[in-house]
Coordinates of N, CA and C in Angstrom, one line a residue:
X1 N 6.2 2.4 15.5 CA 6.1 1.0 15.3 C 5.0 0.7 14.3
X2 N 5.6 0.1 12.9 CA 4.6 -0.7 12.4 C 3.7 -1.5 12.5
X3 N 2.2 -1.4 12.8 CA 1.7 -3.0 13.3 C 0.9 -3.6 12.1
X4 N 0.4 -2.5 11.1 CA -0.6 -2.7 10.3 C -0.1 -2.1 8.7
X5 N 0.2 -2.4 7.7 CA 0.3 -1.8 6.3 C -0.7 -2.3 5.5
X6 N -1.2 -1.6 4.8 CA -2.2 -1.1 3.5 C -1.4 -1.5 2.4
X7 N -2.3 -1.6 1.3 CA -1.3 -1.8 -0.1 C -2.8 -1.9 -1.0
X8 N -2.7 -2.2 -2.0 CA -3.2 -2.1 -3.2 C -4.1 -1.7 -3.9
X9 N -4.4 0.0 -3.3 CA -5.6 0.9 -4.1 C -5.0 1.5 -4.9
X10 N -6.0 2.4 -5.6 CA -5.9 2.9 -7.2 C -6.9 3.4 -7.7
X11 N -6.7 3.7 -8.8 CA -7.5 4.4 -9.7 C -8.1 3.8 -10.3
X12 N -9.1 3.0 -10.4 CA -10.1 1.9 -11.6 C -11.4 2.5 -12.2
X13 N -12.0 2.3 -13.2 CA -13.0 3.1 -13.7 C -14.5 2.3 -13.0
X14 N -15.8 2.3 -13.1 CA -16.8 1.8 -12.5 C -17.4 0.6 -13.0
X15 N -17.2 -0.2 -12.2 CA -17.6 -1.6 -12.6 C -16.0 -2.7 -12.7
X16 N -15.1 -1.6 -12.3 CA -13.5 -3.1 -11.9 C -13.4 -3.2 -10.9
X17 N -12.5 -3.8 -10.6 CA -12.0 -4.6 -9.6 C -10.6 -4.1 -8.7
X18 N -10.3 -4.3 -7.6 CA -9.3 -4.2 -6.7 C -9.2 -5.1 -5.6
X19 N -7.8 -5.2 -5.2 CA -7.7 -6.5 -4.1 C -7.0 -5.1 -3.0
X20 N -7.5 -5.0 -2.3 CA -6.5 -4.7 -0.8 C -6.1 -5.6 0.4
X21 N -4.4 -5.0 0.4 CA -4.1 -6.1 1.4 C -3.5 -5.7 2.3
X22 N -3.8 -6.1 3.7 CA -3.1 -5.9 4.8 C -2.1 -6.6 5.8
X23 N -1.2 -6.4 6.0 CA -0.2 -7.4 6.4 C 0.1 -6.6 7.6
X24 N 0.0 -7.8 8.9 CA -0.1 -7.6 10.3 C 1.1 -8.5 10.7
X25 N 1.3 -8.2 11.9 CA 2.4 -8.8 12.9 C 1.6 -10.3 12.7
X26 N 2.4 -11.4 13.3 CA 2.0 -12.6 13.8 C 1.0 -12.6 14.9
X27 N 1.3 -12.2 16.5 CA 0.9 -12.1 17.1 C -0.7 -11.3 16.7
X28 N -0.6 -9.8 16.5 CA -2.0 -9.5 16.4 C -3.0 -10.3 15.4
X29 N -2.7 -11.3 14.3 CA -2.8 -11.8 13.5 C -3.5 -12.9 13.6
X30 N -3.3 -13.7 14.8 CA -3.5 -15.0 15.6 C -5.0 -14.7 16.5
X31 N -4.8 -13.4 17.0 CA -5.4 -13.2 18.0 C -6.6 -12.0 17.9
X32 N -6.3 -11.7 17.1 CA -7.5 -10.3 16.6 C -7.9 -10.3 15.5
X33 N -9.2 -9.3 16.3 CA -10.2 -9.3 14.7 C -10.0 -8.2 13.6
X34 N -9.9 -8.2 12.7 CA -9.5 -7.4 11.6 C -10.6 -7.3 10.6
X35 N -10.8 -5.9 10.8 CA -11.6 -4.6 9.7 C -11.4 -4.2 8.6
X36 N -11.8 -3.9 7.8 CA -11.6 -3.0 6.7 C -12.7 -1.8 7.0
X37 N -12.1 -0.8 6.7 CA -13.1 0.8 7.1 C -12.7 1.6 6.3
X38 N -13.5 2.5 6.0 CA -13.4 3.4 4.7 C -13.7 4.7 5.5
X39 N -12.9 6.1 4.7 CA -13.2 7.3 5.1 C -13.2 7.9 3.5
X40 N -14.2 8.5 3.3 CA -14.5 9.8 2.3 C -14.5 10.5 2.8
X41 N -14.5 11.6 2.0 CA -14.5 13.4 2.0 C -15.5 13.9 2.3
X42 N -15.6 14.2 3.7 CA -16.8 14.8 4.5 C -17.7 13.7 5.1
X43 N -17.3 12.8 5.3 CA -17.9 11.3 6.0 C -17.7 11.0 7.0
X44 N -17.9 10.4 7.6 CA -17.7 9.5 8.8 C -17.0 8.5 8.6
X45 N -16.1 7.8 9.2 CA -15.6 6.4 8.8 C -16.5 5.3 8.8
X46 N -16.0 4.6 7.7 CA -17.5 3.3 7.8 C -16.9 1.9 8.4
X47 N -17.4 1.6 8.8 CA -17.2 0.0 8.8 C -17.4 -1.1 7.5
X48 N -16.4 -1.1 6.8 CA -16.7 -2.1 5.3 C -16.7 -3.7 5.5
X49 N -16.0 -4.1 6.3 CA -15.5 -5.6 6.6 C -15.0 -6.2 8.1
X50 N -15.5 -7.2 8.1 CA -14.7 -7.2 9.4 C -14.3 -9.3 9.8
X51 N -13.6 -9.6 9.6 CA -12.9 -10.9 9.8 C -12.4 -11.3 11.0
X52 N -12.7 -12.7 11.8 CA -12.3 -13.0 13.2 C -11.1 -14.1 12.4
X53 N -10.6 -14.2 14.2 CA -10.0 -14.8 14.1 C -9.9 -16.3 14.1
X54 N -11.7 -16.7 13.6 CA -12.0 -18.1 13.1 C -12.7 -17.9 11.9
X55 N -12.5 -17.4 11.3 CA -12.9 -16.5 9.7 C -14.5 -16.4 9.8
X56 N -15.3 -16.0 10.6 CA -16.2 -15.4 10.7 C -16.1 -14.2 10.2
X57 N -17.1 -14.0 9.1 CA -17.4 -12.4 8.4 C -18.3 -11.6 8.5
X58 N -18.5 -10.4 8.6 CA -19.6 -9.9 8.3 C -18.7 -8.6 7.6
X59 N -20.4 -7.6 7.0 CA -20.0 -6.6 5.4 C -21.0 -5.9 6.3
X60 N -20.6 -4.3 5.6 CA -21.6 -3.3 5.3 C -22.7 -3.5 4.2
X61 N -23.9 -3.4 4.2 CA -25.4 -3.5 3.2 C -24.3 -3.1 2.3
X62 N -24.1 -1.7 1.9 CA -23.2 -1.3 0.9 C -22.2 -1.8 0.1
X63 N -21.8 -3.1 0.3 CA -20.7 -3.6 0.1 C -21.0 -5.5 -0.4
X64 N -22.3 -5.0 0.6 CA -22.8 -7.5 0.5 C -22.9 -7.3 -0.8
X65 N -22.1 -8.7 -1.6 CA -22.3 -9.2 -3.1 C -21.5 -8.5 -3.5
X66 N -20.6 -7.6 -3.5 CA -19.4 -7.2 -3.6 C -17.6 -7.1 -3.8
X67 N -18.2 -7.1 -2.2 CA -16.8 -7.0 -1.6 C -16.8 -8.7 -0.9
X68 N -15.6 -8.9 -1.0 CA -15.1 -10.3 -0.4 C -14.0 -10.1 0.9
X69 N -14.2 -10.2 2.2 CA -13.0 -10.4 2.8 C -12.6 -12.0 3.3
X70 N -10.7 -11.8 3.3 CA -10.2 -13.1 3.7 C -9.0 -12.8 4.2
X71 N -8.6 -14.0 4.4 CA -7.7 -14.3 5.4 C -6.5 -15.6 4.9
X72 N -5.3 -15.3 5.4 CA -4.3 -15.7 4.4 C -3.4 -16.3 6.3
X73 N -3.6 -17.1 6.7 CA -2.9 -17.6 7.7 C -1.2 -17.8 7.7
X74 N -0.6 -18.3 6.4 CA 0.4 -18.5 6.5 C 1.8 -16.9 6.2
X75 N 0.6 -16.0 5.6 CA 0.9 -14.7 5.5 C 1.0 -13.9 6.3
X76 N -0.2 -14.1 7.1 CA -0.6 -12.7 8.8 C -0.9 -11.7 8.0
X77 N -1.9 -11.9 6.7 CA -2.4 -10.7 5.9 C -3.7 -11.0 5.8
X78 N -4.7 -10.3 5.5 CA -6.0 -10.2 5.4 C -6.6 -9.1 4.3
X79 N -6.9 -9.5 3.3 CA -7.4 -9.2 2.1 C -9.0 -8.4 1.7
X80 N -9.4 -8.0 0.9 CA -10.5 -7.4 0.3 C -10.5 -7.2 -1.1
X81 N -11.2 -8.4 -1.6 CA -11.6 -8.2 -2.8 C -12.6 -7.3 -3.2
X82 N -12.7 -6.6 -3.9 CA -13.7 -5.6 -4.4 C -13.9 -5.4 -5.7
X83 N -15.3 -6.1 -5.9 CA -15.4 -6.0 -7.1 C -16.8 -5.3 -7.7
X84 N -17.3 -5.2 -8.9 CA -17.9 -4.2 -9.4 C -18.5 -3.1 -8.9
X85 N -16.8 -2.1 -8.2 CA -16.8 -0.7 -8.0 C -17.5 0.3 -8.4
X86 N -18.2 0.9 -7.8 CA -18.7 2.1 -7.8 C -18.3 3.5 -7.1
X87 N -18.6 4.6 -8.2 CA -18.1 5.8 -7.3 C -17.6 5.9 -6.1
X88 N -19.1 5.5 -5.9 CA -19.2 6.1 -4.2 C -18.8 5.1 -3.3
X89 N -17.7 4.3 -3.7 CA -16.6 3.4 -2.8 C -15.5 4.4 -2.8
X90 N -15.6 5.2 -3.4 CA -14.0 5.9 -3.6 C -14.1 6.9 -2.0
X91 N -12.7 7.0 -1.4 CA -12.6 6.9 0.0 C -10.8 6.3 0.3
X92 N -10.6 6.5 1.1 CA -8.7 6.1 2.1 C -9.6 5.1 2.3
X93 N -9.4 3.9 2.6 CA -9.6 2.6 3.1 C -8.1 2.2 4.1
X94 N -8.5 1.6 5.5 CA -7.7 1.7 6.7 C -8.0 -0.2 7.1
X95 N -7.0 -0.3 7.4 CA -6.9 -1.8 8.3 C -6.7 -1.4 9.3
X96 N -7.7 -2.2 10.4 CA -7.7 -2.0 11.8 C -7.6 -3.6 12.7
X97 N -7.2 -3.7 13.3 CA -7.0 -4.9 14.2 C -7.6 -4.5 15.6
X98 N -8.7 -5.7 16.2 CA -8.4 -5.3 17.6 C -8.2 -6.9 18.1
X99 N -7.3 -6.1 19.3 CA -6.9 -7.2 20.2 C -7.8 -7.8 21.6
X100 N -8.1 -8.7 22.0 CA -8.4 -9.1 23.3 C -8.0 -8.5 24.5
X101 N -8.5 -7.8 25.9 CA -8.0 -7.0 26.6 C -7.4 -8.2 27.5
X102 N -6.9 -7.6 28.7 CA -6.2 -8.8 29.2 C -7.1 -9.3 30.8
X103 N -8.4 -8.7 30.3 CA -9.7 -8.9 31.4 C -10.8 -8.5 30.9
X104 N -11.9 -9.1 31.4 CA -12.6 -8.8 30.7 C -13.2 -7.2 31.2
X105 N -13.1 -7.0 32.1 CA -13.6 -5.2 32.5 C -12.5 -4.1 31.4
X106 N -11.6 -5.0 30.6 CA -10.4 -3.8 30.0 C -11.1 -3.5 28.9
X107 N -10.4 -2.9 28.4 CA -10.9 -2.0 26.8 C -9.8 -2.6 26.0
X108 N -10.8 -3.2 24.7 CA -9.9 -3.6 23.7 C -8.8 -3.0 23.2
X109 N -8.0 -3.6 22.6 CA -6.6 -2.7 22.0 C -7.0 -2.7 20.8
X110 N -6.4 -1.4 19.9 CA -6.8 -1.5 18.3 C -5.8 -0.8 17.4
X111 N -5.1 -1.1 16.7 CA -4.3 -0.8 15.8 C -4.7 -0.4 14.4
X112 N -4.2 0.6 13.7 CA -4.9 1.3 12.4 C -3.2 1.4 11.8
X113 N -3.9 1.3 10.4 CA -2.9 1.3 9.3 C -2.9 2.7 9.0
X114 N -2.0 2.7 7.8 CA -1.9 4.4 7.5 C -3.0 4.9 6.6
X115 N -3.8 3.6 5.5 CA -4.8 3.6 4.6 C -3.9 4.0 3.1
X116 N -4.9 3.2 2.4 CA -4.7 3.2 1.1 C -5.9 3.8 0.1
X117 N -5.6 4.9 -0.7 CA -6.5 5.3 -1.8 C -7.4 4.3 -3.0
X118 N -8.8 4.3 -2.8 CA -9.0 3.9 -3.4 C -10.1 5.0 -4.4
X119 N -9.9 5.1 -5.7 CA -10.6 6.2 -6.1 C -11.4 5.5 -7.5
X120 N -13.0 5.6 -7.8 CA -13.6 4.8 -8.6 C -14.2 6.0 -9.4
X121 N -14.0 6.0 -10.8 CA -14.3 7.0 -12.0 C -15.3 6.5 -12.1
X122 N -16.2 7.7 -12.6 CA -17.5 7.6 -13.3 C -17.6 6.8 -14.8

């Protein structure tokens, strides 16, 4: 089951631009908070972005004055502008959603995309 898709990474040289977009069900969309996370080669996955479901934001140090994330209500997609790219952003970038448990003693529900390449030339 699809809950989460990725779209628009690439190859840009250092110092452009890219928008990634994620398009979620309605339901998770309404109701969860939505990530942007990055994995490189031999890394940990990071936490890049992260958007509520009353557009409250917060960024990675790495990323503030950068990266922009948003939110497209009439879509059920949630965005990342990224702009003057650097190498060391290059990395699969992943949309994650989590959901509300259905108590508060439960464990969140979390949904991951398949990730999109994002690769930044020297």
């Amino acid at each position: 089951q699809v809950e989460l898709v990725e779209s628009g990474g690439g190859l840009v040289q250092a110092g452009g631009s890219l928008r990634l977009s994620c398009a979620t069900s309605r339901r998770i969309f309404r109701v969860g908070t939505i990530s942007w996370y990055r994995q490189a080669p031999r890394l940990q996955r990071e936490l890049v972005a992260t958007i509520t479901s009353d557009s409250s934001t917060t960024y990675a140090d790495s990323v503030k004055g950068r990266f922009t994330i948003s939110r497209d209500n009439a879509q059920n997609a949630v965005y990342l502008q990224m702009n003057s790219l650097k190498p060391e952003d290059t990395a699969v970038y992943y949309c994650n959603a989590e959901v509300p448990p259905p108590t508060i003693e439960s464990s969140w529900l979390h949904y991951w995309g398949q990730g999109t390449q994002v690769t930044v030339s020297s």
